[in-house]
Short mmCIF file of C-alpha atoms in Angstrom, two decimals:
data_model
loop_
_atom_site.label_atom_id
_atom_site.label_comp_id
_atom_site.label_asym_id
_atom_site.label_seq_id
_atom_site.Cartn_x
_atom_site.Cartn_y
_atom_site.Cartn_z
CA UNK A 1 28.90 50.51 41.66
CA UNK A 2 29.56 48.18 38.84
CA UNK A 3 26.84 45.99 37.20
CA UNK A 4 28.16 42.47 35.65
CA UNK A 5 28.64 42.06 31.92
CA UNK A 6 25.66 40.13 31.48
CA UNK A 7 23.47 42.95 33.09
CA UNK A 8 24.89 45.57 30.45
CA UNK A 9 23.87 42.62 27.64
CA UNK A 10 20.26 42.59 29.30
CA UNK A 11 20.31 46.59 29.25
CA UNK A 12 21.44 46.88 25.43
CA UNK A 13 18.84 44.55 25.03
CA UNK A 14 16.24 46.63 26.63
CA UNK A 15 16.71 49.54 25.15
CA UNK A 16 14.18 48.62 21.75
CA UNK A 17 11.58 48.29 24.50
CA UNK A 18 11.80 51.56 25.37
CA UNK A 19 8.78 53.80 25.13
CA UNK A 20 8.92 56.72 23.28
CA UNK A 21 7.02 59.64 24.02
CA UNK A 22 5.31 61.58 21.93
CA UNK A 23 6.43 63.77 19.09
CA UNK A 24 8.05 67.07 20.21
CA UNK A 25 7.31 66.55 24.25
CA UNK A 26 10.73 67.88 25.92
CA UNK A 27 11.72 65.90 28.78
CA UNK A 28 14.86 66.77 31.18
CA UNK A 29 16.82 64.02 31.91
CA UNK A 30 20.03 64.25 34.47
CA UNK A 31 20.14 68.01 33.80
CA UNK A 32 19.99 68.25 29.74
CA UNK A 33 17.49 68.34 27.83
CA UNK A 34 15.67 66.73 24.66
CA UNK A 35 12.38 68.14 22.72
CA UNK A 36 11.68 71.06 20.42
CA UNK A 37 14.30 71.88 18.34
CA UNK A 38 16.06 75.18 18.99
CA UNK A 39 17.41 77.73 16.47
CA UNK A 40 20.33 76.06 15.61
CA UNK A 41 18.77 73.15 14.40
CA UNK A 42 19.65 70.49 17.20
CA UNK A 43 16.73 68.34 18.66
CA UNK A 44 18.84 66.60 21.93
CA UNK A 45 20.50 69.88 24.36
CA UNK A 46 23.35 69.19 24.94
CA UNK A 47 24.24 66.64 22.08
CA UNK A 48 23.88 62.69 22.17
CA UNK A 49 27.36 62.28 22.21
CA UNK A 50 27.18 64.89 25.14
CA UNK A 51 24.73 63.05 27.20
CA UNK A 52 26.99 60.02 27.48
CA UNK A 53 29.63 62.08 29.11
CA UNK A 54 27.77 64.64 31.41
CA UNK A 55 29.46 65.31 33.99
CA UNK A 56 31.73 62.27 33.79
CA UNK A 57 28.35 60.10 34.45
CA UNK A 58 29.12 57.85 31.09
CA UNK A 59 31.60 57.25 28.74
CA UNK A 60 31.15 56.09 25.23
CA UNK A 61 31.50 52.42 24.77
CA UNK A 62 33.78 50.81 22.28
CA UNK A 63 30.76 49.71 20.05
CA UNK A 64 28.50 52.47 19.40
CA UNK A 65 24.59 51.61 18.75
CA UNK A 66 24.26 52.14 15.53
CA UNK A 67 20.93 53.56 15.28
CA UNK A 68 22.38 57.01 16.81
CA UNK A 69 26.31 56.15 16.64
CA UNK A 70 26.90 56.38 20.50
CA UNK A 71 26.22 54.29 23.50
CA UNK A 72 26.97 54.70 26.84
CA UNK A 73 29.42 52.43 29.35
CA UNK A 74 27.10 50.93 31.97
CA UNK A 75 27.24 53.01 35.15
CA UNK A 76 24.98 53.99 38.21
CA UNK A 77 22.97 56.40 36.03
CA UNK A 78 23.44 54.17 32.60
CA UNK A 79 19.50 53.52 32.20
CA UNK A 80 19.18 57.01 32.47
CA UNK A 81 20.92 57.89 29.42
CA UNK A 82 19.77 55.34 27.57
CA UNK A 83 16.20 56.10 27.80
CA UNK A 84 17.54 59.78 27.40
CA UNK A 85 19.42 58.17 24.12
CA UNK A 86 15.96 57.06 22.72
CA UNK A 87 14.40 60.07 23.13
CA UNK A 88 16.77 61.90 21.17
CA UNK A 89 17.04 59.74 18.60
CA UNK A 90 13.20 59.70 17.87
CA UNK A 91 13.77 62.98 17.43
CA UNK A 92 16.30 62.89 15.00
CA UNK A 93 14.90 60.77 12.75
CA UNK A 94 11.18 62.02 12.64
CA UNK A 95 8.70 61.45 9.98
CA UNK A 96 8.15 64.32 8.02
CA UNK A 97 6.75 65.85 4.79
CA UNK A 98 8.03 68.54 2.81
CA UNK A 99 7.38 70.60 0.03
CA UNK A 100 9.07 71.73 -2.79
CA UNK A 101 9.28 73.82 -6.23
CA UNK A 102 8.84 77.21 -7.81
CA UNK A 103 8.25 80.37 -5.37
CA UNK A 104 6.29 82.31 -8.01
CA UNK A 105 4.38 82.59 -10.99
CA UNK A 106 2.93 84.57 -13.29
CA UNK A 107 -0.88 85.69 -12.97
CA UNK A 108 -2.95 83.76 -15.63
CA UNK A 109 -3.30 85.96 -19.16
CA UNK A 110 -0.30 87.73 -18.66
CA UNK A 111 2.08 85.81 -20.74
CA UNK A 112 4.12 82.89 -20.70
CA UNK A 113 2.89 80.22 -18.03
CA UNK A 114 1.10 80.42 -15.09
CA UNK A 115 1.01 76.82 -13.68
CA UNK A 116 3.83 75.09 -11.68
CA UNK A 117 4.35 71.57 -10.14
CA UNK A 118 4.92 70.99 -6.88
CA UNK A 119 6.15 67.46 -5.19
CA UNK A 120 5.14 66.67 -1.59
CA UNK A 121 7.59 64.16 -0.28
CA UNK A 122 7.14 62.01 3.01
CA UNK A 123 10.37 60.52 4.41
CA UNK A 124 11.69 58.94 7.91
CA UNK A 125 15.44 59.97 8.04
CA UNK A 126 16.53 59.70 4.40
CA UNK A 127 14.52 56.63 3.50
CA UNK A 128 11.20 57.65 1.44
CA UNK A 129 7.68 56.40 2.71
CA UNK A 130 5.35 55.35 -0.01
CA UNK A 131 1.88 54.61 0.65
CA UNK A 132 1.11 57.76 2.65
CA UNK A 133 -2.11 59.81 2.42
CA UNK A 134 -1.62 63.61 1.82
CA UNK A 135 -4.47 65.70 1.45
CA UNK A 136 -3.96 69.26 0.03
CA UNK A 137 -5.31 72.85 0.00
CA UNK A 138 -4.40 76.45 -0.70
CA UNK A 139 -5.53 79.96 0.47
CA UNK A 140 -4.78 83.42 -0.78
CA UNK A 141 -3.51 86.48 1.41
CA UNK A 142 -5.77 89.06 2.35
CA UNK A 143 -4.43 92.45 1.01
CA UNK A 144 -1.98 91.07 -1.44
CA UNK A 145 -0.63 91.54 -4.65
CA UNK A 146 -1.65 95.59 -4.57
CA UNK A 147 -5.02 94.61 -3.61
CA UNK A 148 -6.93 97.15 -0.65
CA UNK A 149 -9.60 95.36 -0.30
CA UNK A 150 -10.53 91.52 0.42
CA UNK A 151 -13.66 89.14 0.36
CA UNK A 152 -14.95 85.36 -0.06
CA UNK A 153 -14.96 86.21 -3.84
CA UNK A 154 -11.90 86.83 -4.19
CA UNK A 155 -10.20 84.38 -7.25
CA UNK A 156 -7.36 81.62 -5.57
CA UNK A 157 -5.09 79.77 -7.39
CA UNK A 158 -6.56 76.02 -8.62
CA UNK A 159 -5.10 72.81 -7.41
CA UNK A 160 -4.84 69.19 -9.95
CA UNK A 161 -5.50 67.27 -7.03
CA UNK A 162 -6.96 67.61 -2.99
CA UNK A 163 -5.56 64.13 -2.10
CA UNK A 164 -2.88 61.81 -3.34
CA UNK A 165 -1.27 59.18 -2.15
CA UNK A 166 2.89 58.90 -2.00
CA UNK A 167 4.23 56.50 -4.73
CA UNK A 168 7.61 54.37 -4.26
CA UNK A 169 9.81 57.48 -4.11
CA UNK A 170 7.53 58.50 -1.62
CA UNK A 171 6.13 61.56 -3.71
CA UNK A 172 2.47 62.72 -4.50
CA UNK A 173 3.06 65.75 -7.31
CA UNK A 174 0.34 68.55 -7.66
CA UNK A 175 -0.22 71.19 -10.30
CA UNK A 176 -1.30 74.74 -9.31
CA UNK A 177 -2.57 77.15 -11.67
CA UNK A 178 -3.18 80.76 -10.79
CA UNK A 179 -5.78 82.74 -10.94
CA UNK A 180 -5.94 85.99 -13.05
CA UNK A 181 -5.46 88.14 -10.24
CA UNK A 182 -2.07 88.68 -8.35
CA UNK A 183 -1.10 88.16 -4.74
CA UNK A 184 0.58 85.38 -2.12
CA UNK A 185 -1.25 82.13 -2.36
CA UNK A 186 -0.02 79.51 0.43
CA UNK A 187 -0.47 75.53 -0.44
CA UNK A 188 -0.65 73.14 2.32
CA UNK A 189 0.02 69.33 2.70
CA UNK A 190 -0.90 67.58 5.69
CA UNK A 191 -0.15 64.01 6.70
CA UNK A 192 -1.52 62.11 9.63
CA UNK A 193 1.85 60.49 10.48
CA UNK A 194 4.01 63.26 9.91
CA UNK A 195 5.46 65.56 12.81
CA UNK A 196 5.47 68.89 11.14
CA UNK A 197 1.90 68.46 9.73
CA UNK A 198 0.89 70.72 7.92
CA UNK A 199 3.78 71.82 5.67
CA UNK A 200 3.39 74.57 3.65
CA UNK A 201 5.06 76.89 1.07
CA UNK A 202 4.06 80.31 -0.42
CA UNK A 203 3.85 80.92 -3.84
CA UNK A 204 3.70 84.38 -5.31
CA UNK A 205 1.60 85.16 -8.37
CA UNK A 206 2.79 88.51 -10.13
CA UNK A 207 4.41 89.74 -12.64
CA UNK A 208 8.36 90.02 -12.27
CA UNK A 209 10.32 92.82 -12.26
CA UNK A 210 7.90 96.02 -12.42
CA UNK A 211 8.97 99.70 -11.61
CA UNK A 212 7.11 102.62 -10.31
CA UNK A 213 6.50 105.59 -12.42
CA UNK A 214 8.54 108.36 -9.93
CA UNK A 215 5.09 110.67 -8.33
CA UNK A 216 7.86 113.76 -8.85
CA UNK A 217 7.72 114.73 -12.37
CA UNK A 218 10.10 117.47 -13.56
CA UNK A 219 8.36 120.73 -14.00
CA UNK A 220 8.35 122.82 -17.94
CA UNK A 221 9.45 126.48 -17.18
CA UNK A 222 6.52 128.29 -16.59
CA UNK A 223 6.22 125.64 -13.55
CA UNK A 224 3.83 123.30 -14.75
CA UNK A 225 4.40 119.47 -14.61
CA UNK A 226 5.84 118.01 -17.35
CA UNK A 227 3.19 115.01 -16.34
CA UNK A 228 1.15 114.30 -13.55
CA UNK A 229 -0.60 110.88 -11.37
CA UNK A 230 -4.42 111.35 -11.60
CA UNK A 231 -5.35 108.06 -11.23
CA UNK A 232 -8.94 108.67 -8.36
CA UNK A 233 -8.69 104.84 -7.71
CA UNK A 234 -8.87 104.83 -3.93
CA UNK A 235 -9.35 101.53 -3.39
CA UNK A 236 -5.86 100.33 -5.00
CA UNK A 237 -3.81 103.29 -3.59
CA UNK A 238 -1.13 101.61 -1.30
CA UNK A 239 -2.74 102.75 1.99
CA UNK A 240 -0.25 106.11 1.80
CA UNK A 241 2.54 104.28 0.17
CA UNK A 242 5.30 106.61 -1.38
CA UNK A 243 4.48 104.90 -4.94
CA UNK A 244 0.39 104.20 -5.65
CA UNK A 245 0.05 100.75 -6.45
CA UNK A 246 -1.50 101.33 -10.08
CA UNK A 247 1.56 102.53 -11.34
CA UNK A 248 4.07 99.97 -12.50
CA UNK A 249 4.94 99.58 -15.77
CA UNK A 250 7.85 97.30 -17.45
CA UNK A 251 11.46 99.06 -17.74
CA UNK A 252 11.03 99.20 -21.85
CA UNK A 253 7.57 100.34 -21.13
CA UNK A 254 8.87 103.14 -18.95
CA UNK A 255 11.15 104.07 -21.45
CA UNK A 256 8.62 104.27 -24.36
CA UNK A 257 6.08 106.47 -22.13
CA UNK A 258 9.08 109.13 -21.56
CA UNK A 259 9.28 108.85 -25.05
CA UNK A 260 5.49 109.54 -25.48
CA UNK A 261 5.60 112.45 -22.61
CA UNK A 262 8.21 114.12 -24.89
CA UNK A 263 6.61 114.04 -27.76
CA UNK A 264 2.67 115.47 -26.91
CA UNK A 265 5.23 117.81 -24.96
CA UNK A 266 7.00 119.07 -28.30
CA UNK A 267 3.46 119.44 -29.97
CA UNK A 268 2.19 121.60 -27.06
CA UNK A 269 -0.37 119.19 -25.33
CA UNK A 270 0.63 120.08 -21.92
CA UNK A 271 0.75 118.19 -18.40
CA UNK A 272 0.08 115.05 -19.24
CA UNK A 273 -2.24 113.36 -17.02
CA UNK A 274 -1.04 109.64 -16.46
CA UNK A 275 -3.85 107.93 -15.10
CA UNK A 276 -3.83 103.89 -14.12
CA UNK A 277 -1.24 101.60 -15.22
CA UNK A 278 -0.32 98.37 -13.97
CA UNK A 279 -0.95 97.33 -10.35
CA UNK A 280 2.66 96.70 -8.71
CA UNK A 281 2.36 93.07 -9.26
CA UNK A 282 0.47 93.17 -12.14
CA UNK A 283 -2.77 90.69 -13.05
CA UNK A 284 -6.15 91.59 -13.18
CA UNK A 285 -6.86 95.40 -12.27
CA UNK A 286 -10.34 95.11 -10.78
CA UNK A 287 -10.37 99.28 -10.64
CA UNK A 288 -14.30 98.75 -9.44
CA UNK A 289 -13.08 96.25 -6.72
CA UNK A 290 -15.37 92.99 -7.50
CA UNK A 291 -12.35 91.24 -9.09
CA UNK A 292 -13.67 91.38 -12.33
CA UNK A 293 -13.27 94.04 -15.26
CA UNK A 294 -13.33 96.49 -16.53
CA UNK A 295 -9.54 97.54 -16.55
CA UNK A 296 -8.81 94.25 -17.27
CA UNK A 297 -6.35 95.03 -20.16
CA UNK A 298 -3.90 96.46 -17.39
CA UNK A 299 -2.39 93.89 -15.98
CA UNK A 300 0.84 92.81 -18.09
CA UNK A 301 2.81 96.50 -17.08
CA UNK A 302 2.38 97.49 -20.80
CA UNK A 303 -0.56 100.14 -21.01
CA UNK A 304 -1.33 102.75 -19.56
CA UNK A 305 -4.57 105.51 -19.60
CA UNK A 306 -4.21 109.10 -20.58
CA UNK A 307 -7.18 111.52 -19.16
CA UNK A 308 -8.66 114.56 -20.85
CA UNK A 309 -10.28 116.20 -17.90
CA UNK A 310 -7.38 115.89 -15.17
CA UNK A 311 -4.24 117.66 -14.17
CA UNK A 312 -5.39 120.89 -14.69
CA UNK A 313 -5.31 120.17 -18.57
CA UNK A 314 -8.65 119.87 -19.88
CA UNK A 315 -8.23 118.09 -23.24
CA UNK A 316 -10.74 118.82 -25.79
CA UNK A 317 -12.25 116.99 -28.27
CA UNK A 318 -10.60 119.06 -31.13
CA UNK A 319 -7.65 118.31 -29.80
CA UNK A 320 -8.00 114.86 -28.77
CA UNK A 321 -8.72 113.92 -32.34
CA UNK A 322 -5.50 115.97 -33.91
CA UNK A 323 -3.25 114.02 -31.79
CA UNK A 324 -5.22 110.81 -32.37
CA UNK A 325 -4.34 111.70 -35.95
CA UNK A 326 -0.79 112.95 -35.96
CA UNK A 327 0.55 110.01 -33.59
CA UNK A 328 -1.35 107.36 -35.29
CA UNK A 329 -1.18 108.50 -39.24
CA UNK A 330 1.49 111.39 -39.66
CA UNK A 331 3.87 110.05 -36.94
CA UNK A 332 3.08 106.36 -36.66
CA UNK A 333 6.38 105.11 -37.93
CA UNK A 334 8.38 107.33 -35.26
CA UNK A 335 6.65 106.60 -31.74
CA UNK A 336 6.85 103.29 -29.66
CA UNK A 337 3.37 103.57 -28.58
CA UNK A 338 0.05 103.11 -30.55
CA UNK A 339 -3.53 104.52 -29.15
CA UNK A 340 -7.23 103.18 -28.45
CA UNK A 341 -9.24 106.85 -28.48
CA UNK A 342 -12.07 106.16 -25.87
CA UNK A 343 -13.74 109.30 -27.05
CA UNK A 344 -17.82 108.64 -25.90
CA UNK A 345 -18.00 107.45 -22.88
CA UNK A 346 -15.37 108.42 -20.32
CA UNK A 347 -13.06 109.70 -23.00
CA UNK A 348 -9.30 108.80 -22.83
CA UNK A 349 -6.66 107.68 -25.08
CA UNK A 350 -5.77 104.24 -23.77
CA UNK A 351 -1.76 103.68 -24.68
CA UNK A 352 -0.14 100.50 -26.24
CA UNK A 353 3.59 100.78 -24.63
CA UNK A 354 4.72 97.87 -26.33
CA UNK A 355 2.03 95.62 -28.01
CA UNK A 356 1.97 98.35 -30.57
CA UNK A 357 -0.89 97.57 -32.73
CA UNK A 358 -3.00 99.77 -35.39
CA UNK A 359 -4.40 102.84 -33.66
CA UNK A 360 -7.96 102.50 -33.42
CA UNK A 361 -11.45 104.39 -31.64
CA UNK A 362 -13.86 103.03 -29.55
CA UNK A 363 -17.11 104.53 -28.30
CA UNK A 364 -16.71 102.38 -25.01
#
């Protein structure tokens, strides 16, 4: 039946009084639907405008509400909607925070920068809300960044600040600075008021862009390996990966080591036994799995070690020191590598790729 004028005046009135329920409940009302939004993004099933017309129950009025932009006629089932209306609205127009800036980073002591901003931002629709506590904190991965193993020790990325509070744009802005080794590191903001508390965003700490060194070398003609992985790092392996995580180098890098294969290969040194690199991500190579040295220097995709006992190739000492010699004195000027001769303990030539420097020996 049909209400008076006045009545519909009383119910437009009523609808601020409404109570809202909480955050995220879904409640069916006359057959549809309003709570937790669904993959398409919508909050209200089927749409507000929808739920004034359901089954011919409403119609929109000539003077929307202009909270959600649609109102319904006044009809049997009007208070219905309304307080359907309300629900879907509070939806719409939730408080929430969010968080934004750079996905990755480099790993501290690798080059160029490894600390990035991030803004928190708290708004209600469009409008920002200043004045709002946000506390934050960040975690690290277990198993990332080409690392086997995990522990309480292991190094996370540092934070500027645990709390803030939102200024008049309704922003709170934190610096994080990673740590030396790489892997996913996950920052989190929460917010008391906010319905999607905690917000969070993953930021990866590696170096960019590193390529595996291929595990099938070509073979010389009397069917040895031209070179050969030898790396007996267990802990770092990949868990049976097709590439070994300790062997990623940078594309000029890879280049320069062909270069350096070919040319021990031309003055009869044999299979050269390539043993660790770079870990696939790069960052600190913890080799003895305590997240500390030594094989610290590996971690920029630019070096590489060279064994004397592995492969099948024993290298020795003789030798060792007439290569040291010819690459680093008689050849210098033609090679895009330099050495470090390890030659006391655990001998190995350890190989500049491209931070050539002077050739030099170390006992360690």
């Amino acid at each position: 039946m049909h209400r008076s004028l006045a009545r519909k005046g009383a119910l437009s009135l009523a609808l601020v009084a409404v109570t809202v329920p909480a955050v995220w409940a879904q409640v069916t009302v006359q057959g549809w639907t309003v709570g937790r939004r669904g993959a398409d993004g919508r909050s209200c099933y089927p749409s507000v405008q929808e739920a004034c017309t359901l089954g011919g129950n409403g119609q929109l009025s000539p003077a929307p509400y202009t909270a959600t932009g649609y109102t319904c006629e006044e009809t049997d089932d009007g208070w219905r909607h309304w307080e359907a209306i309300n629900r879907c609205h509070y939806e719409q127009y939730p408080t929430v925070v969010t968080l934004s800036g750079p996905l990755e980073t480099r790993p501290a002591h690798t080059g160029g920068s490894a600390e990035i901003t991030l803004i928190a931002k708290v708004t209600h629709s469009t409008t920002a809300k200043p004045g709002v506590a946000l506390g934050f904190s960040v975690d690290v991965t277990a198993h990332s960044g080409g690392h086997e193993h995990h522990d309480v020790a292991r190094p996370k990325g540092l934070l500027s600040a645990t709390q803030g509070v939102t200024d008049a744009n309704g922003e709170v802005k934190v610096t994080f600075k990673a740590p030396e080794v790489a892997g996913i590191h996950t920052l989190q903001v929460a917010c008391a008021i906010c319905s999607n508390s905690p917000a969070s965003k993953e930021i990866r700490v590696k170096v960019a862009d590193l390529l595996p060194i291929s595990p099938n070398p070509p073979q010389n003609a009397d069917g040895t390996f031209v070179y050969a992985l030898t790396s007996v790092d267990r802990t770092h392996q990949g868990n049976g990966r097709y590439h070994h995580n300790q062997y990623y180098l940078t594309q000029q890098s890879l280049q320069n080591l062909l270069s350096l294969i070919g040319s021990f290969a031309a003055e009869g040194w044999g299979t050269v036994a390539l043993n660790d690199a770079s870990l696939f991500w790069g960052g600190r190579y913890d080799i003895t799995s305590n997240w500390r040295a030594p094989h610290a220097a590996h971690r920029d995709g630019r070096e590489i070690d060279i064994s004397f006992t592995r492969a099948r190739n024993p290298v020795p000492a003789d030798k060792q020191n007439n290569f040291y010699k010819k690459f680093c004195e008689t050849r210098a000027a033609e090679v895009p590598f330099s050495i470090l001769h390890h030659y006391a303990s655990a001998p190995h030539f350890h190989v500049f790729l491209e931070k050539q420097k002077a050739c030099f020996k170390s006992e360690h």
